[in-house]
mmCIF file of C-alpha atoms in Angstrom:
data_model
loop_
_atom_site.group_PDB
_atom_site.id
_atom_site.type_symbol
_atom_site.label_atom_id
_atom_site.label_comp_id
_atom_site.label_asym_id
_atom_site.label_seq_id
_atom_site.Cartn_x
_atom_site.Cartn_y
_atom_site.Cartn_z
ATOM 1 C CA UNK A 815 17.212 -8.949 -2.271
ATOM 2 C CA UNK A 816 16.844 -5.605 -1.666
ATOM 3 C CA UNK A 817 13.045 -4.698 -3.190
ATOM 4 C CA UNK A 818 11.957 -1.146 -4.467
ATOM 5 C CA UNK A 819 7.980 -1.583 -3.911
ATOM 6 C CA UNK A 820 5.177 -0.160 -1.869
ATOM 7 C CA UNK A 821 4.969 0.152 1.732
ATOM 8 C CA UNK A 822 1.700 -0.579 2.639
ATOM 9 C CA UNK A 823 -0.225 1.615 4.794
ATOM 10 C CA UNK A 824 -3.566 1.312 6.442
ATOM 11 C CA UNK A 825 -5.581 4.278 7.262
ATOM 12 C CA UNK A 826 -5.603 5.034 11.024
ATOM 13 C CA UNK A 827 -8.108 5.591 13.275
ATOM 14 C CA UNK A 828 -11.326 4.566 11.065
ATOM 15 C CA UNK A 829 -10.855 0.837 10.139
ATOM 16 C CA UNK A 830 -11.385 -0.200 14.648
ATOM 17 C CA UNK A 831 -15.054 0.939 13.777
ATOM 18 C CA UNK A 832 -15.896 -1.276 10.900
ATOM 19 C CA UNK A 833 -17.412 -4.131 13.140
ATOM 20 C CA UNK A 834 -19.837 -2.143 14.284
ATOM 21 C CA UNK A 835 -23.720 -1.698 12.774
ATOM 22 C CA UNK A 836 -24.865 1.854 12.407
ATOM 23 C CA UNK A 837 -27.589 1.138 14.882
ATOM 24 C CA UNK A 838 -25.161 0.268 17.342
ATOM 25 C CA UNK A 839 -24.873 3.432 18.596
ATOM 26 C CA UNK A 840 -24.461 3.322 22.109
ATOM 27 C CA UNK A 841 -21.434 0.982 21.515
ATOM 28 C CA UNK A 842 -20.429 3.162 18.777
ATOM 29 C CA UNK A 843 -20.424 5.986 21.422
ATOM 30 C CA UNK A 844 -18.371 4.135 23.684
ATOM 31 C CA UNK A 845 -15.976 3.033 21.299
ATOM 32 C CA UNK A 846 -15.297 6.768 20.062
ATOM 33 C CA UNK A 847 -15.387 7.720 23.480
ATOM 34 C CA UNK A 848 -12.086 5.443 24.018
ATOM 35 C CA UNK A 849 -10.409 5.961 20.676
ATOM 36 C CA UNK A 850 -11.292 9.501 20.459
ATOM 37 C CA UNK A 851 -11.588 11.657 22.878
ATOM 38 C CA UNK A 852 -11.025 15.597 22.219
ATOM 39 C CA UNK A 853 -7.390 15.271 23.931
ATOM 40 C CA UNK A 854 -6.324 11.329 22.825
ATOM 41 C CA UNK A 855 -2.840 12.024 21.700
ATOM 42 C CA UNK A 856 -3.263 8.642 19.802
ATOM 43 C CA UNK A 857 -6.652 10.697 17.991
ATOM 44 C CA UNK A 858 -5.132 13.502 17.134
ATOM 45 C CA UNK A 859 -1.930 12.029 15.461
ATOM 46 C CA UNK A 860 -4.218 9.946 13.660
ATOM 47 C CA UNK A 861 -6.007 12.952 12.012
ATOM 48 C CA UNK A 862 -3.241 14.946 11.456
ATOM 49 C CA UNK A 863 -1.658 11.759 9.539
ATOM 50 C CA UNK A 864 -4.974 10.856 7.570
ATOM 51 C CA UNK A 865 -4.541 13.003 4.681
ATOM 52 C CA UNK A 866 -0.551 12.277 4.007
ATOM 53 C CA UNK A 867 -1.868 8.524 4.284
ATOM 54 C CA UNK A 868 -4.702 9.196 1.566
ATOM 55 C CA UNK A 869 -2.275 10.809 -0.505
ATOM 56 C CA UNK A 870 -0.047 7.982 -0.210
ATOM 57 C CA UNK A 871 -2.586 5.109 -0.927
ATOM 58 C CA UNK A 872 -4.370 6.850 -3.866
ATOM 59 C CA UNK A 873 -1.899 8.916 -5.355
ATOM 60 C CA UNK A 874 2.281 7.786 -4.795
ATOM 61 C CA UNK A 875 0.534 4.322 -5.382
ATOM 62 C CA UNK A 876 -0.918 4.998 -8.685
ATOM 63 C CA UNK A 877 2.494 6.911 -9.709
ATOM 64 C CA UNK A 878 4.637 3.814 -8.805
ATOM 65 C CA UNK A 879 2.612 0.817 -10.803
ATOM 66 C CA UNK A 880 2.767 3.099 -13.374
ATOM 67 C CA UNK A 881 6.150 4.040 -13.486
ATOM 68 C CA UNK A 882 6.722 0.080 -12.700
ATOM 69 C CA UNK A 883 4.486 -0.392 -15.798
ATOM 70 C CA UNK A 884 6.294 1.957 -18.093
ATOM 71 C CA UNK A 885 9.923 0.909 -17.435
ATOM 72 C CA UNK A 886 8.791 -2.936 -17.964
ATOM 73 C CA UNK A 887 7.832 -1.867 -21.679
ATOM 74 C CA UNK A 888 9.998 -3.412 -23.919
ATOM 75 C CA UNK A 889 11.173 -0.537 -26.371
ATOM 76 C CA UNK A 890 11.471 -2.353 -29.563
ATOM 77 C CA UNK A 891 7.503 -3.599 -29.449
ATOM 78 C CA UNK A 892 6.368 0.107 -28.447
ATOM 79 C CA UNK A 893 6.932 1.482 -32.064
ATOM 80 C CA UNK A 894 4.032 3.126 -33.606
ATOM 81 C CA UNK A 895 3.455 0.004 -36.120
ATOM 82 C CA UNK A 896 3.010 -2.726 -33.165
ATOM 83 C CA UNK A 897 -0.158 -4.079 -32.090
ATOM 84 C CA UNK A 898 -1.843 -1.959 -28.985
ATOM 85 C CA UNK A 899 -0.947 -5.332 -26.291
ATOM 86 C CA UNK A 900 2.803 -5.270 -27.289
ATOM 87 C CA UNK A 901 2.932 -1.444 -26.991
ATOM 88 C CA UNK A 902 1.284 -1.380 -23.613
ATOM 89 C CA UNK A 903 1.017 -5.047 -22.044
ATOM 90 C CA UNK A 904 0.291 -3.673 -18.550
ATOM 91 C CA UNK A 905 -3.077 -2.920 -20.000
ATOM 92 C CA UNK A 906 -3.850 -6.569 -20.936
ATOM 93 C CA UNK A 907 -2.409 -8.601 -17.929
ATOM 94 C CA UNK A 908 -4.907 -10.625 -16.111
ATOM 95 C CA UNK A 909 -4.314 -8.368 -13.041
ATOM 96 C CA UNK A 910 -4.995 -5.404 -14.976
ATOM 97 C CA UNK A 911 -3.707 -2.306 -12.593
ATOM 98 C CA UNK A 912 -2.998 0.269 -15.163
ATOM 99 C CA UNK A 913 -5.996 2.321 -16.437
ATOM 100 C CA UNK A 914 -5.682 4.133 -20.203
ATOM 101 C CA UNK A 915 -4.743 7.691 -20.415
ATOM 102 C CA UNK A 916 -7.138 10.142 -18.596
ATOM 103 C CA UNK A 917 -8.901 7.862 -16.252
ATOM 104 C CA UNK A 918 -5.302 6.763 -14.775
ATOM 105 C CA UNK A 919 -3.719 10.369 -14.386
ATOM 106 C CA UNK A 920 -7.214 11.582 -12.873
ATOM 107 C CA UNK A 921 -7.391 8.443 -10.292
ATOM 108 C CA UNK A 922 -3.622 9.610 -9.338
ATOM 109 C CA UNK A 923 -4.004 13.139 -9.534
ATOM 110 C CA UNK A 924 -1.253 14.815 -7.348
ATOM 111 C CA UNK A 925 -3.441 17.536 -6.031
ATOM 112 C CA UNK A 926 -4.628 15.102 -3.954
ATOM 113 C CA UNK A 927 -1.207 15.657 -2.195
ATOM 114 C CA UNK A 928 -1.169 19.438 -1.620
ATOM 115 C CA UNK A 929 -2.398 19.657 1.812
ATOM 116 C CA UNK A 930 -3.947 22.388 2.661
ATOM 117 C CA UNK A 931 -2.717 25.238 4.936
ATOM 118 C CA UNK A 932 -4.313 23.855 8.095
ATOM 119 C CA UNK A 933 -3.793 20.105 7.174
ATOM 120 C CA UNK A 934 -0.066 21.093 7.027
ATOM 121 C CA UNK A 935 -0.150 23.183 10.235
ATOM 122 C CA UNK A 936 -1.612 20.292 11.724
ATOM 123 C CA UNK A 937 0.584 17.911 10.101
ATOM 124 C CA UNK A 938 3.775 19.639 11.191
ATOM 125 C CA UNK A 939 2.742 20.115 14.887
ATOM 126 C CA UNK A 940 2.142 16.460 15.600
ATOM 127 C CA UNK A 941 5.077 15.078 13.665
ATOM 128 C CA UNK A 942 7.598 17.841 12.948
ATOM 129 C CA UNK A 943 9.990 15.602 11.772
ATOM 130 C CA UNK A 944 7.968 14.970 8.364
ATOM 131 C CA UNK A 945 7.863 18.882 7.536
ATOM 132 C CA UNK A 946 10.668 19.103 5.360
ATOM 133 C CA UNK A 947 10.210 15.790 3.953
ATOM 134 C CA UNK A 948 6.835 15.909 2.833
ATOM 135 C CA UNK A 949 7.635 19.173 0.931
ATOM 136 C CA UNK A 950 10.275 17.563 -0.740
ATOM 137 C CA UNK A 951 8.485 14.890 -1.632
ATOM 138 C CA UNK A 952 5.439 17.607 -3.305
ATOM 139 C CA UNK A 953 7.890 19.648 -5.174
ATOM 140 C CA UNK A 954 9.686 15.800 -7.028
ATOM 141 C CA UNK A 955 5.680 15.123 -7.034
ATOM 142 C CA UNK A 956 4.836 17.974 -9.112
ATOM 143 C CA UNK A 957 7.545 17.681 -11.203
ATOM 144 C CA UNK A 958 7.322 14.459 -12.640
ATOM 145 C CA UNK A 959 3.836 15.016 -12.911
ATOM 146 C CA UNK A 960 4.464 17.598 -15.075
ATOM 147 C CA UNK A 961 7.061 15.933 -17.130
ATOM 148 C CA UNK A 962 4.766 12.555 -17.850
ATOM 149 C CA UNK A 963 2.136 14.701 -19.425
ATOM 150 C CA UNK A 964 4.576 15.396 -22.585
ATOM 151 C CA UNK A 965 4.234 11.599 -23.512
ATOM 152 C CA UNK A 966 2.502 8.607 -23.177
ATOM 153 C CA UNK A 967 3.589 7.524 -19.268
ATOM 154 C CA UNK A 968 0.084 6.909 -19.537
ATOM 155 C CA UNK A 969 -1.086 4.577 -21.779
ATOM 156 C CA UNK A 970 -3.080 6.605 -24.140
ATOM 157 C CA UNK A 971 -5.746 4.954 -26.407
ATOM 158 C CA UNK A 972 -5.481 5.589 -30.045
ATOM 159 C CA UNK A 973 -2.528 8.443 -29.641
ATOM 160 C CA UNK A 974 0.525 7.863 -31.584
ATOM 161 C CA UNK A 975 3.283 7.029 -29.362
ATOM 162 C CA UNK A 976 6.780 7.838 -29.530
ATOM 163 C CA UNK A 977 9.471 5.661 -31.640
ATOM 164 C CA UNK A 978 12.133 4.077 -29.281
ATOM 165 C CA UNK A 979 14.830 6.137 -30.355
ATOM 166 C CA UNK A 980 12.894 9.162 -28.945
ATOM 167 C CA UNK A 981 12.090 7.411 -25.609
ATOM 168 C CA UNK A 982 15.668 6.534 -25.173
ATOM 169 C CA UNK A 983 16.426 10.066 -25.500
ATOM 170 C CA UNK A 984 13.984 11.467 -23.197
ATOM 171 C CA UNK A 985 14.764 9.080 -20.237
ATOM 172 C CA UNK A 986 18.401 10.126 -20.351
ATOM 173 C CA UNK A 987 16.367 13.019 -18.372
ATOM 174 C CA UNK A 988 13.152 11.365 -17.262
ATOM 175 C CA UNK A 989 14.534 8.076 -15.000
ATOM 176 C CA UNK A 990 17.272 10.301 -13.251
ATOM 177 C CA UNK A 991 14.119 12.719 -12.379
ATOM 178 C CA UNK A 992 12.046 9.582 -11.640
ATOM 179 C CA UNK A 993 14.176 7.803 -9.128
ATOM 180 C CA UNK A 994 15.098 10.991 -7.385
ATOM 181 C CA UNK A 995 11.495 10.778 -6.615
ATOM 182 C CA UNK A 996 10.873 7.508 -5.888
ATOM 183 C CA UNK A 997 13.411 7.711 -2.838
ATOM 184 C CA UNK A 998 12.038 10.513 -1.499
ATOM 185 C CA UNK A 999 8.551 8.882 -1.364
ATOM 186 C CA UNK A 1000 10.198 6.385 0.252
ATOM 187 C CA UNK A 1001 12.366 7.756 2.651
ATOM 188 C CA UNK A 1002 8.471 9.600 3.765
ATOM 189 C CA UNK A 1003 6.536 6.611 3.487
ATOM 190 C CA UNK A 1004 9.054 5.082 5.536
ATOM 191 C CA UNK A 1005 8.577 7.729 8.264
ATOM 192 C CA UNK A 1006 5.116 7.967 8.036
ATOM 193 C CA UNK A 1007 4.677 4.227 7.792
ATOM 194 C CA UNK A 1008 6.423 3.754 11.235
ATOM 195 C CA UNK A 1009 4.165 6.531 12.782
ATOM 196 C CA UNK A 1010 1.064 4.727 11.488
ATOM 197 C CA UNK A 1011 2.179 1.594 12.781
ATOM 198 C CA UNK A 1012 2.664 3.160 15.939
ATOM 199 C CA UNK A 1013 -0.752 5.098 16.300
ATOM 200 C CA UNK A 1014 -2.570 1.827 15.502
ATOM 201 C CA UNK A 1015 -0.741 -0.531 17.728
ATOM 202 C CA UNK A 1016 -1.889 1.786 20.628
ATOM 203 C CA UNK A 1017 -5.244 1.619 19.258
ATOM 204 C CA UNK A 1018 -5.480 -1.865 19.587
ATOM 205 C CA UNK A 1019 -3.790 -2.164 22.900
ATOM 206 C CA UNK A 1020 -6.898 -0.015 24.265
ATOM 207 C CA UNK A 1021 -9.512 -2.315 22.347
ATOM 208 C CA UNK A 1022 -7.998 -5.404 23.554
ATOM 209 C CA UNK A 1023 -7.769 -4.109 27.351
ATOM 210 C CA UNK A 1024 -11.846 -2.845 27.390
ATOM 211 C CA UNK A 1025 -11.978 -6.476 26.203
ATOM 212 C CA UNK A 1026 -13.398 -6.091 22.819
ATOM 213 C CA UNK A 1027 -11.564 -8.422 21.328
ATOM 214 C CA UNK A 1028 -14.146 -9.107 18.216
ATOM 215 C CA UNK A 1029 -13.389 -5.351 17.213
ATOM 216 C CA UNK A 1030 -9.929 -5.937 17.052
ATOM 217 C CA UNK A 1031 -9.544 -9.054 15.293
ATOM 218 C CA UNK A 1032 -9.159 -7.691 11.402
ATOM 219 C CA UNK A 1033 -7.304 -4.739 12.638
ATOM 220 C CA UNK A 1034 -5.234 -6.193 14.960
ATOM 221 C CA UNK A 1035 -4.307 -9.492 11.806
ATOM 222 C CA UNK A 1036 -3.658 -6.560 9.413
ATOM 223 C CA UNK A 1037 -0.913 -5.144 11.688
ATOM 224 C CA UNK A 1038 0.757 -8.626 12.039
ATOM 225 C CA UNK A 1039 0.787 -8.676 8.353
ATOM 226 C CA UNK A 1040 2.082 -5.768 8.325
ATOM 227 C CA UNK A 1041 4.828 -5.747 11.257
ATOM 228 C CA UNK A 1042 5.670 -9.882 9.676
ATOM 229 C CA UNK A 1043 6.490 -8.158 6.161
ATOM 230 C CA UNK A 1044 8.430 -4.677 7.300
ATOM 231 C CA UNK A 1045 10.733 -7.445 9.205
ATOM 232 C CA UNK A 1046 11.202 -9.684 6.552
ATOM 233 C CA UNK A 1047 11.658 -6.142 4.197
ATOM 234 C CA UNK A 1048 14.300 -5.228 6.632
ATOM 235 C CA UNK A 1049 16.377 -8.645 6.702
ATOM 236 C CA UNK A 1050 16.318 -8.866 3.174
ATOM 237 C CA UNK A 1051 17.531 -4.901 2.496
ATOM 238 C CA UNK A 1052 20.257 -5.856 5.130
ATOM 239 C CA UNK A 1053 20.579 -9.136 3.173
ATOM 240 C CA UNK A 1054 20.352 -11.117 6.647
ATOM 241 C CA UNK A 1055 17.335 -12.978 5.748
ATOM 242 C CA UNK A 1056 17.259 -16.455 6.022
ATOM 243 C CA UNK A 1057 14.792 -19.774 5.082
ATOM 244 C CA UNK A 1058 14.340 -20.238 8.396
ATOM 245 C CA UNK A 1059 13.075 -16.866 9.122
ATOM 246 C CA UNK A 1060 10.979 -16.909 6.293
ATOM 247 C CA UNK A 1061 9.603 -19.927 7.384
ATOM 248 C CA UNK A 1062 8.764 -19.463 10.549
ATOM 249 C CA UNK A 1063 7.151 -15.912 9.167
ATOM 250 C CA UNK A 1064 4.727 -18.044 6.825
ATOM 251 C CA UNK A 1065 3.482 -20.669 9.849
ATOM 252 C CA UNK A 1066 2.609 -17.579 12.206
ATOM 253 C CA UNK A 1067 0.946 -15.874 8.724
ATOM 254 C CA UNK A 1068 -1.168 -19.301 8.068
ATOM 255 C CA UNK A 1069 -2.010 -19.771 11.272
ATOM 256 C CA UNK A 1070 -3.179 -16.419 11.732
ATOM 257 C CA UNK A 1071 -5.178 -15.954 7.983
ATOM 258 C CA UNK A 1072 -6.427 -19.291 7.591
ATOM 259 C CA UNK A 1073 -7.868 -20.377 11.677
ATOM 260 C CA UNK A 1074 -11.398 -19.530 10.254
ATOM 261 C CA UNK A 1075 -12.517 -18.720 6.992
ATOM 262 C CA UNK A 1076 -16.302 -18.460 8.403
ATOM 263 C CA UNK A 1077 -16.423 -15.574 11.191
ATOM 264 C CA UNK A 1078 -14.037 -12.786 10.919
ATOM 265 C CA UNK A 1079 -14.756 -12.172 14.531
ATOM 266 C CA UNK A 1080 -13.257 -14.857 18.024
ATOM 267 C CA UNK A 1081 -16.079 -16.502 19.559
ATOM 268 C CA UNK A 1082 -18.830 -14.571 17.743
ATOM 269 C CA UNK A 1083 -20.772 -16.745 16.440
ATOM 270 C CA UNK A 1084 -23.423 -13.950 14.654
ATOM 271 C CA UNK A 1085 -20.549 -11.987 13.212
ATOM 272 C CA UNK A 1086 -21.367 -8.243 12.176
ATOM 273 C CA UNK A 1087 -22.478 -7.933 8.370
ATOM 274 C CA UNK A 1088 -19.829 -5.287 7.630
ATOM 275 C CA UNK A 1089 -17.186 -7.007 9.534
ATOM 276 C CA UNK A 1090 -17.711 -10.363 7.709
ATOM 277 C CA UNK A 1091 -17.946 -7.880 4.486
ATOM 278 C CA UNK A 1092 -14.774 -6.627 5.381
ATOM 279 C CA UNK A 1093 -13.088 -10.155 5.911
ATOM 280 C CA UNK A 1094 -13.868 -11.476 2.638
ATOM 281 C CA UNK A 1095 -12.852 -8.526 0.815
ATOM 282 C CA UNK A 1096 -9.782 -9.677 1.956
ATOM 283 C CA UNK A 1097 -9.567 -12.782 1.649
ATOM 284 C CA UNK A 1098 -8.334 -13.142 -1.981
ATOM 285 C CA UNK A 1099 -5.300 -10.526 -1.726
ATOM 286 C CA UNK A 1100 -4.502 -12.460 1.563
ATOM 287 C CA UNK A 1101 -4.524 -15.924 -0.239
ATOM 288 C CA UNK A 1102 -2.269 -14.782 -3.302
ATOM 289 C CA UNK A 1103 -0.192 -12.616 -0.646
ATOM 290 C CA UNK A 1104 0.654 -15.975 1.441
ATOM 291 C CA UNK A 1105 1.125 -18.094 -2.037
ATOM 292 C CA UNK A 1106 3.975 -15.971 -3.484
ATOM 293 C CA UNK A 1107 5.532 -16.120 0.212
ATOM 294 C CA UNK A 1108 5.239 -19.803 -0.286
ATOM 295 C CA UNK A 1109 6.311 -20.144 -3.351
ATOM 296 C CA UNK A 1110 9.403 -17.584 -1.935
ATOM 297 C CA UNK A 1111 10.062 -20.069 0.181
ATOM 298 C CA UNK A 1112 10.074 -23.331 -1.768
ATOM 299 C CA UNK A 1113 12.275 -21.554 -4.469
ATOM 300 C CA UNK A 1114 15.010 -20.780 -1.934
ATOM 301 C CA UNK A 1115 14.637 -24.665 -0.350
ATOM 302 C CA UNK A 1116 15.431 -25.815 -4.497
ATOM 303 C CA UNK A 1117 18.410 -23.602 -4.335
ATOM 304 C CA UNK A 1118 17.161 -21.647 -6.820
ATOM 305 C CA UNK A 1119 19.605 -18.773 -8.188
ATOM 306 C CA UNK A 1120 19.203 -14.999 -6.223
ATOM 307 C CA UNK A 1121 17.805 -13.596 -9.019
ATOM 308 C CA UNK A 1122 15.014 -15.814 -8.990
ATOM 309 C CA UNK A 1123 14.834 -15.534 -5.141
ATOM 310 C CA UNK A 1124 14.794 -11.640 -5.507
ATOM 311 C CA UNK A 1125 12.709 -11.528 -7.970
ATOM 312 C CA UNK A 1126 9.829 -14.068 -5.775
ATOM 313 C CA UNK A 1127 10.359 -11.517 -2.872
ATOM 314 C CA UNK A 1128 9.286 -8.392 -5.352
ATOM 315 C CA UNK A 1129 6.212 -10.521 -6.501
ATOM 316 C CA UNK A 1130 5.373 -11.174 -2.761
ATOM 317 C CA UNK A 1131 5.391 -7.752 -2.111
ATOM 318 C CA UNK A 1132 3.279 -6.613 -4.831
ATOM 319 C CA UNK A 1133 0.704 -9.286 -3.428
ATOM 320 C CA UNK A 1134 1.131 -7.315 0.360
ATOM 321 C CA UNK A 1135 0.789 -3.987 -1.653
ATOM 322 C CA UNK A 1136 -2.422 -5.456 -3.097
ATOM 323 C CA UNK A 1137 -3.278 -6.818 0.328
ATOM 324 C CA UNK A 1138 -3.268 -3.706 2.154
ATOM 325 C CA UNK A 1139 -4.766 -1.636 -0.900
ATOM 326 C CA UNK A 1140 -8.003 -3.832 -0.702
ATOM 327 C CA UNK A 1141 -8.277 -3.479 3.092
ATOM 328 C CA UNK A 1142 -7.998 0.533 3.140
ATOM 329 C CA UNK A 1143 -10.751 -0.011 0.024
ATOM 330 C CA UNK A 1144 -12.795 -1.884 1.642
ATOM 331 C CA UNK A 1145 -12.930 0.338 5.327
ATOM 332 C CA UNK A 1146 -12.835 3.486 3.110
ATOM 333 C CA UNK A 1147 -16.526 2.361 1.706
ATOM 334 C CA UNK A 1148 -18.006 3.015 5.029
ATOM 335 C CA UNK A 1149 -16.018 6.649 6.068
#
């Protein structure tokens, strides 16, 4: 059951300050004072990490769906004669995640990676480990960039696409080039995933202890999410998952997501405008993200086959992907 999807990141360092007004500003102050003070190790990691993360959230996830998108065509509909929604069907779905032609390869553009020379300075002191990795990962970037824009990887309105006899030829050299990619993005996000996780868990430690609790609460049910799916992600990649596990994984997810759909925010009963924002940007992706976990779950008590079951734990985490791409959207409004 072993899943090749996105690991979801969430942008360090910014998202602890979305409960707060921008009059509050003495709280505000205090609050930055604790998270980020001139010498916080936890601070600086987290700025030094920002723009990988960015690069990762807007960019390597763009790339993916759309590879995703483009290897889920079905060759024999994408013949110049066929009707636009058989040729590109990713364009049509009711989830629609794929943009056309110029508007999806802008949104993604991998210049958006290149870090610049103090970025990478920066970068490399705090976490020399992901040196040589990231620049791997730039120079398969680049290239497949560079080999999508001979065809339509893209869906491009109103262009004549190639017959399936010549896309059969080209990915004899395309998928090779592709995949070689796609495992060095993960082996970084993978690395950079686990120091995110660890930058933000400290975060939260040092809300929770000055006892601001309501701060915390979004933040701190984001990285349950998040630590609740890497260990299912690992079981099942190990294949050492079980129904119980996933079980008992859903009932500490429900009870968590669902304990008030009101007030984003413990014992507050006048809950901050942005915070409450925040929550119910959420709240769909969150929903759908527990449903296919569900679903996941009842499949597997049916004794359904482990195709089926593999193929419910890729859905579930395309709804986490979505999940943590609506949270980084929605604290990324206000930064």
């Amino acid at each position: 059951m072993n899943r090749n999807t996105l690991i979801g990141i969430c942008v360090a360092g910014v998202i602890v300050f979305s409960a707060l007004k921008p009059r509050d500003v003495t709280l505000r102050s205090m609050v930055n004072g604790w998270l980020g003070l001139a010498g916080s190790v936890e601070q600086s990691q987290a700025s030094a990490l920002r723009p990988l993360i960015s690069c990762l959230n807007f960019v390597d996830v763009s790339w993916r769906r759309a590879y995703e998108d483009y290897r889920a065509r079905d060759p024999e509909v994408e013949s110049p004669g066929k009707a636009l929604a058989d040729r590109y069907p990713e364009l049509f779905q009711a989830a629609q995640r794929t943009q056309p032609g110029s508007s999806a390869r802008g949104a993604g553009r991998p210049d958006q990676c290149v870090l610049a020379a103090d970025q990478k300075r920066r970068l490399v002191e705090k976490f020399p480990d992901l040196g040589a990795v990231y620049a791997r990962y730039v120079t398969a970037l680049l290239r497949v960039d560079e080999f999508t824009r001979r065809f339509d990887f893209y869906p491009v309105l109103g262009a004549r696409p190639d017959s399936a006899a010549d896309k059969a030829a080209r990915d004899v050299e395309f998928v090779p080039m592709a995949e070689a990619f796609l495992r060095v993005s993960s082996e970084l996000r993978t690395q950079v995933d686990a120091a995110d996780r660890r930058i933000r868990e400290a975060q939260l430690n040092l809300l929770r202890q000055r006892d601001h609790s309501q701060m915390a609460f979004l933040p701190g049910l984001i990285q349950q999410t998040r630590e609740e799916m890497h260990a299912l992600t690992v079981a099942a990649a190990a294949q050492t998952l079980t129904q119980a596990q996933l079980a008992a994984a859903i009932e500490r997810l429900k009870t968590s997501w669902v304990w008030d759909t009101t007030d984003p925010r413990p014992g507050i009963g006048d809950a901050d405008d942005e915070a409450r924002r925040n929550w119910f940007r959420v709240q769909t992706p969150a929903t759908e993200y527990l449903q296919a976990l569900h679903e996941l779950n009842d499949h597997w008590l049916n004794h359904a086959d482990p195709q089926r079951l593999s193929d419910d734990f890729a859905l579930a985490g395309k709804h986490f992907d979505r999940l943590i791409d609506a949270y980084n959207t929605a604290v990324l409004l206000q930064f």
